[in-house]
mmCIF file of C-alpha atoms and ligand atoms in Angstrom:
data_model
loop_
_atom_site.group_PDB
_atom_site.id
_atom_site.type_symbol
_atom_site.label_atom_id
_atom_site.label_comp_id
_atom_site.label_asym_id
_atom_site.label_seq_id
_atom_site.Cartn_x
_atom_site.Cartn_y
_atom_site.Cartn_z
ATOM 1 C CA UNK A 1 0.000 0.000 0.000
ATOM 2 C CA UNK A 2 0.997 3.626 -0.419
ATOM 3 C CA UNK A 3 1.136 5.256 3.005
ATOM 4 C CA UNK A 4 1.560 8.948 3.779
ATOM 5 C CA UNK A 5 2.887 9.743 7.234
ATOM 6 C CA UNK A 6 3.716 12.998 9.009
ATOM 7 C CA UNK A 7 6.231 13.207 11.833
ATOM 8 C CA UNK A 8 7.956 10.056 10.570
ATOM 9 C CA UNK A 9 11.265 11.110 12.115
ATOM 10 C CA UNK A 10 9.785 11.499 15.617
ATOM 11 C CA UNK A 11 9.858 8.898 18.379
ATOM 12 C CA UNK A 12 6.676 7.045 17.488
ATOM 13 C CA UNK A 13 6.980 7.978 13.815
ATOM 14 C CA UNK A 14 10.316 6.194 13.411
ATOM 15 C CA UNK A 15 8.855 3.032 14.884
ATOM 16 C CA UNK A 16 5.815 3.198 12.594
ATOM 17 C CA UNK A 17 7.959 3.757 9.498
ATOM 18 C CA UNK A 18 10.396 0.963 10.376
ATOM 19 C CA UNK A 19 7.525 -1.494 10.771
ATOM 20 C CA UNK A 20 5.486 -0.521 7.714
ATOM 21 C CA UNK A 21 8.355 0.152 5.328
ATOM 22 C CA UNK A 22 8.977 -3.540 4.723
ATOM 23 C CA UNK A 23 5.731 -4.190 2.848
ATOM 24 C CA UNK A 24 4.588 -0.736 1.773
ATOM 25 C CA UNK A 25 5.689 2.416 0.002
ATOM 26 C CA UNK A 26 6.031 5.160 2.615
ATOM 27 C CA UNK A 27 5.725 8.855 1.828
ATOM 28 C CA UNK A 28 7.316 10.867 4.596
ATOM 29 C CA UNK A 29 6.096 14.429 4.892
ATOM 30 C CA UNK A 30 8.797 16.276 6.795
ATOM 31 C CA UNK A 31 10.135 19.787 7.260
ATOM 32 C CA UNK A 32 13.613 18.351 7.697
ATOM 33 C CA UNK A 33 14.473 16.021 4.817
ATOM 34 C CA UNK A 34 18.218 15.787 5.634
ATOM 35 C CA UNK A 35 17.592 14.694 9.226
ATOM 36 C CA UNK A 36 14.893 12.284 8.117
ATOM 37 C CA UNK A 37 17.014 10.727 5.359
ATOM 38 C CA UNK A 38 19.856 10.258 7.837
ATOM 39 C CA UNK A 39 17.596 8.418 10.274
ATOM 40 C CA UNK A 40 16.390 6.026 7.598
ATOM 41 C CA UNK A 41 19.679 5.575 5.734
ATOM 42 C CA UNK A 42 19.712 2.401 3.604
ATOM 43 C CA UNK A 43 16.015 1.709 4.130
ATOM 44 C CA UNK A 44 13.913 0.905 1.100
ATOM 45 C CA UNK A 45 10.494 2.032 -0.099
ATOM 46 C CA UNK A 46 10.789 5.518 1.377
ATOM 47 C CA UNK A 47 9.971 8.792 -0.378
ATOM 48 C CA UNK A 48 10.626 12.188 1.222
ATOM 49 C CA UNK A 49 8.590 15.348 0.741
ATOM 50 C CA UNK A 50 9.373 18.726 2.194
ATOM 51 C CA UNK A 51 6.582 20.397 4.118
ATOM 52 C CA UNK A 52 6.236 22.660 7.107
ATOM 53 C CA UNK A 53 2.875 21.612 8.501
ATOM 54 C CA UNK A 54 2.271 25.116 9.821
ATOM 55 C CA UNK A 55 1.904 26.306 6.243
ATOM 56 C CA UNK A 56 -1.175 25.589 4.148
ATOM 57 C CA UNK A 57 0.700 26.249 0.895
ATOM 58 C CA UNK A 58 3.381 23.723 1.828
ATOM 59 C CA UNK A 59 0.736 21.081 2.481
ATOM 60 C CA UNK A 60 -1.049 21.776 -0.774
ATOM 61 C CA UNK A 61 2.093 21.675 -2.914
ATOM 62 C CA UNK A 62 3.441 18.609 -1.110
ATOM 63 C CA UNK A 63 0.293 16.579 -1.807
ATOM 64 C CA UNK A 64 0.351 17.787 -5.429
ATOM 65 C CA UNK A 65 3.928 16.544 -5.750
ATOM 66 C CA UNK A 66 3.016 13.147 -4.367
ATOM 67 C CA UNK A 67 0.143 12.828 -6.816
ATOM 68 C CA UNK A 68 2.381 13.984 -9.683
ATOM 69 C CA UNK A 69 4.563 10.949 -9.041
ATOM 70 C CA UNK A 70 2.129 8.355 -7.682
ATOM 71 C CA UNK A 71 -1.483 7.656 -8.534
ATOM 72 C CA UNK A 72 -2.868 6.428 -5.236
ATOM 73 C CA UNK A 73 -2.543 7.066 -1.569
ATOM 74 C CA UNK A 74 -4.153 4.230 0.385
ATOM 75 C CA UNK A 75 -3.376 5.261 3.950
ATOM 76 C CA UNK A 76 -2.801 8.548 5.770
ATOM 77 C CA UNK A 77 -1.176 8.493 9.195
ATOM 78 C CA UNK A 78 -1.422 11.918 10.795
ATOM 79 C CA UNK A 79 1.235 11.539 13.459
ATOM 80 C CA UNK A 80 3.129 14.855 13.701
ATOM 81 C CA UNK A 81 2.252 17.016 16.672
ATOM 82 C CA UNK A 82 3.730 19.336 19.226
ATOM 83 C CA UNK A 83 2.929 20.197 22.808
ATOM 84 C CA UNK A 84 3.598 23.626 24.281
ATOM 85 C CA UNK A 85 3.339 22.510 27.916
ATOM 86 C CA UNK A 86 2.656 25.805 29.680
ATOM 87 C CA UNK A 87 -0.204 27.508 31.525
ATOM 88 C CA UNK A 88 -2.963 28.712 29.256
ATOM 89 C CA UNK A 89 -2.581 32.310 30.413
ATOM 90 C CA UNK A 90 1.024 32.336 29.188
ATOM 91 C CA UNK A 91 0.202 31.042 25.728
ATOM 92 C CA UNK A 92 0.727 33.655 23.049
ATOM 93 C CA UNK A 93 -1.357 33.983 19.909
ATOM 94 C CA UNK A 94 1.661 32.653 17.955
ATOM 95 C CA UNK A 95 1.980 29.589 20.221
ATOM 96 C CA UNK A 96 -1.731 28.963 19.914
ATOM 97 C CA UNK A 97 -1.771 29.272 16.133
ATOM 98 C CA UNK A 98 1.252 27.015 15.810
ATOM 99 C CA UNK A 99 -0.151 24.130 17.844
ATOM 100 C CA UNK A 100 -3.546 24.408 16.162
ATOM 101 C CA UNK A 101 -1.889 24.437 12.730
ATOM 102 C CA UNK A 102 0.367 21.424 13.234
ATOM 103 C CA UNK A 103 -1.869 19.222 15.403
ATOM 104 C CA UNK A 104 -5.272 19.907 13.908
ATOM 105 C CA UNK A 105 -5.369 22.055 10.769
ATOM 106 C CA UNK A 106 -2.628 20.066 9.021
ATOM 107 C CA UNK A 107 -4.393 16.681 9.476
ATOM 108 C CA UNK A 108 -7.604 18.326 8.262
ATOM 109 C CA UNK A 109 -6.009 19.754 5.116
ATOM 110 C CA UNK A 110 -4.000 16.608 4.362
ATOM 111 C CA UNK A 111 -7.201 14.557 4.523
ATOM 112 C CA UNK A 112 -9.098 17.165 2.509
ATOM 113 C CA UNK A 113 -6.490 17.007 -0.292
ATOM 114 C CA UNK A 114 -6.199 13.197 -0.396
ATOM 115 C CA UNK A 115 -9.784 12.043 0.211
ATOM 116 C CA UNK A 116 -10.989 12.979 -3.313
ATOM 117 C CA UNK A 117 -8.476 10.486 -4.766
ATOM 118 C CA UNK A 118 -9.447 7.865 -2.141
ATOM 119 C CA UNK A 119 -13.064 8.452 -3.119
ATOM 120 C CA UNK A 120 -12.247 7.718 -6.762
ATOM 121 C CA UNK A 121 -10.421 4.548 -5.726
ATOM 122 C CA UNK A 122 -13.227 3.546 -3.364
ATOM 123 C CA UNK A 123 -10.616 2.795 -0.735
ATOM 124 C CA UNK A 124 -8.749 4.673 1.947
ATOM 125 C CA UNK A 125 -7.665 4.390 5.547
ATOM 126 C CA UNK A 126 -7.082 7.400 7.744
ATOM 127 C CA UNK A 127 -5.315 6.915 11.051
ATOM 128 C CA UNK A 128 -4.989 9.896 13.333
ATOM 129 C CA UNK A 129 -2.588 9.682 16.252
ATOM 130 C CA UNK A 130 -4.475 11.181 19.146
ATOM 131 C CA UNK A 131 -4.055 11.042 22.897
ATOM 132 C CA UNK A 132 -5.835 10.116 26.102
ATOM 133 C CA UNK A 133 -5.626 13.883 26.704
ATOM 134 C CA UNK A 134 -8.400 14.382 24.175
ATOM 135 C CA UNK A 135 -10.738 12.963 26.814
ATOM 136 C CA UNK A 136 -9.109 13.666 30.170
ATOM 137 C CA UNK A 137 -6.636 16.450 30.777
ATOM 138 C CA UNK A 138 -3.833 17.703 33.000
ATOM 139 C CA UNK A 139 -2.436 21.130 33.827
ATOM 140 C CA UNK A 140 -0.485 22.916 31.098
ATOM 141 C CA UNK A 141 -2.138 20.909 28.346
ATOM 142 C CA UNK A 142 -5.117 23.097 27.417
ATOM 143 C CA UNK A 143 -4.184 23.691 23.803
ATOM 144 C CA UNK A 144 -2.848 20.177 23.276
ATOM 145 C CA UNK A 145 -6.053 18.669 24.672
ATOM 146 C CA UNK A 146 -8.110 20.972 22.459
ATOM 147 C CA UNK A 147 -6.235 19.862 19.349
ATOM 148 C CA UNK A 148 -6.566 16.167 20.154
ATOM 149 C CA UNK A 149 -10.272 16.484 20.952
ATOM 150 C CA UNK A 150 -10.645 18.219 17.583
ATOM 151 C CA UNK A 151 -8.686 15.445 15.904
ATOM 152 C CA UNK A 152 -11.023 12.828 17.409
ATOM 153 C CA UNK A 153 -14.008 14.783 16.085
ATOM 154 C CA UNK A 154 -12.389 15.112 12.654
ATOM 155 C CA UNK A 155 -11.869 11.346 12.674
ATOM 156 C CA UNK A 156 -15.508 10.564 13.420
ATOM 157 C CA UNK A 157 -16.716 13.143 10.910
ATOM 158 C CA UNK A 158 -14.650 11.711 8.063
ATOM 159 C CA UNK A 159 -15.812 8.215 8.988
ATOM 160 C CA UNK A 160 -19.446 9.257 8.713
ATOM 161 C CA UNK A 161 -19.069 11.481 5.660
ATOM 162 C CA UNK A 162 -16.889 9.185 3.519
ATOM 163 C CA UNK A 163 -17.586 5.671 4.775
ATOM 164 C CA UNK A 164 -19.870 5.004 1.826
ATOM 165 C CA UNK A 165 -16.819 5.389 -0.454
ATOM 166 C CA UNK A 166 -14.853 2.668 1.304
ATOM 167 C CA UNK A 167 -12.894 5.162 3.360
ATOM 168 C CA UNK A 168 -12.390 4.474 7.058
ATOM 169 C CA UNK A 169 -11.089 6.900 9.662
ATOM 170 C CA UNK A 170 -9.984 5.969 13.152
ATOM 171 C CA UNK A 171 -7.832 7.545 15.802
ATOM 172 C CA UNK A 172 -5.438 5.853 18.187
ATOM 173 C CA UNK A 173 -5.574 7.549 21.576
ATOM 174 C CA UNK A 174 -2.280 6.748 23.159
ATOM 175 C CA UNK A 175 -1.046 7.744 26.589
ATOM 176 C CA UNK A 176 2.291 9.278 27.519
ATOM 177 C CA UNK A 177 5.090 7.340 25.935
ATOM 178 C CA UNK A 178 8.437 6.825 27.553
ATOM 179 C CA UNK A 179 10.735 9.845 27.621
ATOM 180 C CA UNK A 180 14.375 9.990 26.648
ATOM 181 C CA UNK A 181 16.892 8.752 29.175
ATOM 182 C CA UNK A 182 18.932 11.391 30.970
ATOM 183 C CA UNK A 183 21.975 10.432 28.887
ATOM 184 C CA UNK A 184 20.755 12.134 25.760
ATOM 185 C CA UNK A 185 23.132 12.057 22.834
ATOM 186 C CA UNK A 186 22.541 12.126 19.110
ATOM 187 C CA UNK A 187 22.273 8.348 18.819
ATOM 188 C CA UNK A 188 19.654 8.211 21.517
ATOM 189 C CA UNK A 189 17.773 11.135 20.039
ATOM 190 C CA UNK A 190 17.454 9.112 16.860
ATOM 191 C CA UNK A 191 16.945 5.811 18.644
ATOM 192 C CA UNK A 192 14.045 3.510 17.918
ATOM 193 C CA UNK A 193 14.796 1.279 20.908
ATOM 194 C CA UNK A 194 12.588 1.156 23.971
ATOM 195 C CA UNK A 195 15.638 0.656 26.193
ATOM 196 C CA UNK A 196 16.903 4.159 25.386
ATOM 197 C CA UNK A 197 13.905 5.744 27.014
ATOM 198 C CA UNK A 198 13.006 6.256 30.666
ATOM 199 C CA UNK A 199 10.020 4.289 31.808
ATOM 200 C CA UNK A 200 8.457 6.807 34.068
ATOM 201 C CA UNK A 201 8.474 10.386 35.257
ATOM 202 C CA UNK A 202 4.984 10.560 36.757
ATOM 203 C CA UNK A 203 3.065 8.454 39.244
ATOM 204 C CA UNK A 204 2.116 5.012 38.004
ATOM 205 C CA UNK A 205 -1.159 4.831 39.914
ATOM 206 C CA UNK A 206 -3.091 6.493 37.122
ATOM 207 C CA UNK A 207 -2.560 3.593 34.724
ATOM 208 C CA UNK A 208 -4.255 0.286 35.565
ATOM 209 C CA UNK A 209 -1.417 -1.589 33.868
ATOM 210 C CA UNK A 210 1.086 0.368 36.023
ATOM 211 C CA UNK A 211 3.498 0.960 33.195
ATOM 212 C CA UNK A 212 3.898 2.962 30.062
ATOM 213 C CA UNK A 213 3.310 1.367 26.701
ATOM 214 C CA UNK A 214 6.180 0.220 24.527
ATOM 215 C CA UNK A 215 6.521 1.653 21.050
ATOM 216 C CA UNK A 216 5.842 -1.787 19.595
ATOM 217 C CA UNK A 217 2.504 -1.968 21.432
ATOM 218 C CA UNK A 218 1.352 1.280 19.836
ATOM 219 C CA UNK A 219 2.692 0.311 16.423
ATOM 220 C CA UNK A 220 0.921 -3.074 16.589
ATOM 221 C CA UNK A 221 -2.410 -1.260 16.725
ATOM 222 C CA UNK A 222 -1.482 1.173 13.968
ATOM 223 C CA UNK A 223 -0.354 -1.717 11.776
ATOM 224 C CA UNK A 224 -3.644 -3.492 12.469
ATOM 225 C CA UNK A 225 -5.600 -0.378 11.455
ATOM 226 C CA UNK A 226 -3.573 -0.208 8.226
ATOM 227 C CA UNK A 227 -4.388 -3.825 7.424
ATOM 228 C CA UNK A 228 -7.472 -5.463 5.964
ATOM 229 C CA UNK A 229 -8.057 -7.122 9.331
ATOM 230 C CA UNK A 230 -9.603 -3.834 10.495
ATOM 231 C CA UNK A 231 -11.824 -3.330 7.441
ATOM 232 C CA UNK A 232 -15.064 -2.981 9.447
ATOM 233 C CA UNK A 233 -13.665 -0.599 12.077
ATOM 234 C CA UNK A 234 -14.681 2.962 11.298
ATOM 235 C CA UNK A 235 -15.103 6.172 13.305
ATOM 236 C CA UNK A 236 -13.458 4.821 16.427
ATOM 237 C CA UNK A 237 -11.309 6.794 18.869
ATOM 238 C CA UNK A 238 -9.423 3.803 20.176
ATOM 239 C CA UNK A 239 -7.682 4.128 23.538
ATOM 240 C CA UNK A 240 -4.333 2.341 23.649
ATOM 241 C CA UNK A 241 -3.545 3.609 27.093
ATOM 242 C CA UNK A 242 -3.168 0.729 29.542
ATOM 243 C CA UNK A 243 -6.653 1.462 30.871
ATOM 244 C CA UNK A 244 -6.355 5.148 31.849
ATOM 245 C CA UNK A 245 -9.593 6.208 30.188
ATOM 246 C CA UNK A 246 -11.495 3.241 31.621
ATOM 247 C CA UNK A 247 -10.483 4.427 35.080
ATOM 248 C CA UNK A 248 -11.910 7.937 34.733
HETATM 249 N N1 LIG B 1 5.053 11.396 23.339
HETATM 250 C C1 LIG B 1 3.988 11.063 24.044
HETATM 251 O O1 LIG B 1 4.087 10.731 25.216
HETATM 252 C C2 LIG B 1 2.611 11.066 23.399
HETATM 253 C C3 LIG B 1 1.476 10.800 24.180
HETATM 254 C C4 LIG B 1 0.221 10.787 23.579
HETATM 255 C C5 LIG B 1 0.112 11.037 22.229
HETATM 256 N N2 LIG B 1 1.243 11.307 21.503
HETATM 257 C C6 LIG B 1 1.072 11.597 20.093
HETATM 258 O O2 LIG B 1 1.860 10.686 19.330
HETATM 259 C C7 LIG B 1 2.333 11.337 18.156
HETATM 260 C C8 LIG B 1 3.844 11.182 18.054
HETATM 261 O O3 LIG B 1 4.430 11.743 19.229
HETATM 262 P P1 LIG B 1 6.015 11.703 19.466
HETATM 263 O O4 LIG B 1 6.234 11.900 20.913
HETATM 264 O O5 LIG B 1 6.599 10.535 18.753
HETATM 265 O O6 LIG B 1 6.440 13.046 18.716
HETATM 266 P P2 LIG B 1 7.888 13.674 18.551
HETATM 267 O O7 LIG B 1 8.956 12.660 18.792
HETATM 268 O O8 LIG B 1 7.943 14.947 19.331
HETATM 269 O O9 LIG B 1 7.891 14.033 17.001
HETATM 270 C C9 LIG B 1 7.050 15.032 16.512
HETATM 271 C C10 LIG B 1 7.115 14.993 15.006
HETATM 272 O O10 LIG B 1 6.293 16.040 14.487
HETATM 273 C C11 LIG B 1 7.049 16.754 13.524
HETATM 274 N N3 LIG B 1 6.641 18.149 13.426
HETATM 275 C C12 LIG B 1 6.415 19.027 14.447
HETATM 276 N N4 LIG B 1 6.122 20.234 13.940
HETATM 277 C C13 LIG B 1 6.162 20.118 12.582
HETATM 278 C C14 LIG B 1 5.965 21.016 11.501
HETATM 279 N N5 LIG B 1 5.675 22.315 11.698
HETATM 280 N N6 LIG B 1 6.080 20.549 10.233
HETATM 281 C C15 LIG B 1 6.414 19.260 10.002
HETATM 282 N N7 LIG B 1 6.621 18.353 10.981
HETATM 283 C C16 LIG B 1 6.507 18.788 12.251
HETATM 284 C C17 LIG B 1 8.481 16.674 14.037
HETATM 285 O O11 LIG B 1 9.349 16.977 12.986
HETATM 286 P P3 LIG B 1 10.796 17.730 13.216
HETATM 287 O O12 LIG B 1 11.783 16.634 13.357
HETATM 288 O O13 LIG B 1 11.004 18.520 11.981
HETATM 289 O O14 LIG B 1 10.663 18.568 14.450
HETATM 290 C C18 LIG B 1 8.537 15.226 14.488
HETATM 291 O O15 LIG B 1 8.766 14.376 13.401
HETATM 292 C C19 LIG B 1 1.860 12.792 18.262
HETATM 293 O O16 LIG B 1 0.675 12.960 17.546
HETATM 294 C C20 LIG B 1 1.602 12.968 19.738
HETATM 295 O O17 LIG B 1 0.649 13.979 20.020
HETATM 296 C C21 LIG B 1 2.482 11.325 22.061
#
């Protein structure tokens, strides 16, 4: 399948790309092609497209370029996001616009530009990487929570509006992943290994499974949603969170 992914050079993104690259063509939408190419040196089936997701024109021209070279996109994985992690009253208009643009507007416009082709093909799978913070929230996450709640709503809306054309849309609502170890160096920054990340910085009580998820556990679900095994799943905001949401 032809799979578009944003944020493919990020922590989760690298793990998704590594897994899916073996059997699919992957189109990485990135604002940093050099860094991204370095991370995936010697890997096959990868195509790189420059795009700053804050910019509508970049998104539009990037999708045009992909369609100039390839006829179909089968899967979109909207994975890129940022978090500004500060009190709401300190958030500037620029901060606000940036997080809205990358986390919510970009997925919207990417879907808007690709869905017409999916409609023609009568097939498409949209996977939005959301968060448990779309449903619950914590301090200093107002804007992030807003974007992820919006992303969940976008997911359900696409599912309802385009299901009749064989297009499914689902989100994966993951909880906090492991953070980098204290010994951060360039290799670790680019690492895809669970062992290079700290397990925990917050209390474990919140999660019924008492541990953070491994990258592979998140990628398993994303891979499943990309596959035909999930063909009747549509419009779901699927928690992959060790039970956090169930405990609310
Ligand atoms: N980390 C967590 O604990 C956690 C928890 C719940 C949900 N999630 C969700 O999981 C997904 C992946 O998270 P992650 O922690 O793996 O992210 P990450 O490592 O911080 O990577 C973020 C990615 O987004 C890209 N990006 C940011 N701004 C961009 C822009 N303006 N244009 C193009 N690309 C841009 C970054 O590209 P550059 O390399 O160019 O910066 C990077 O590839 C996100 O949707 C996140 O909200 C994460």
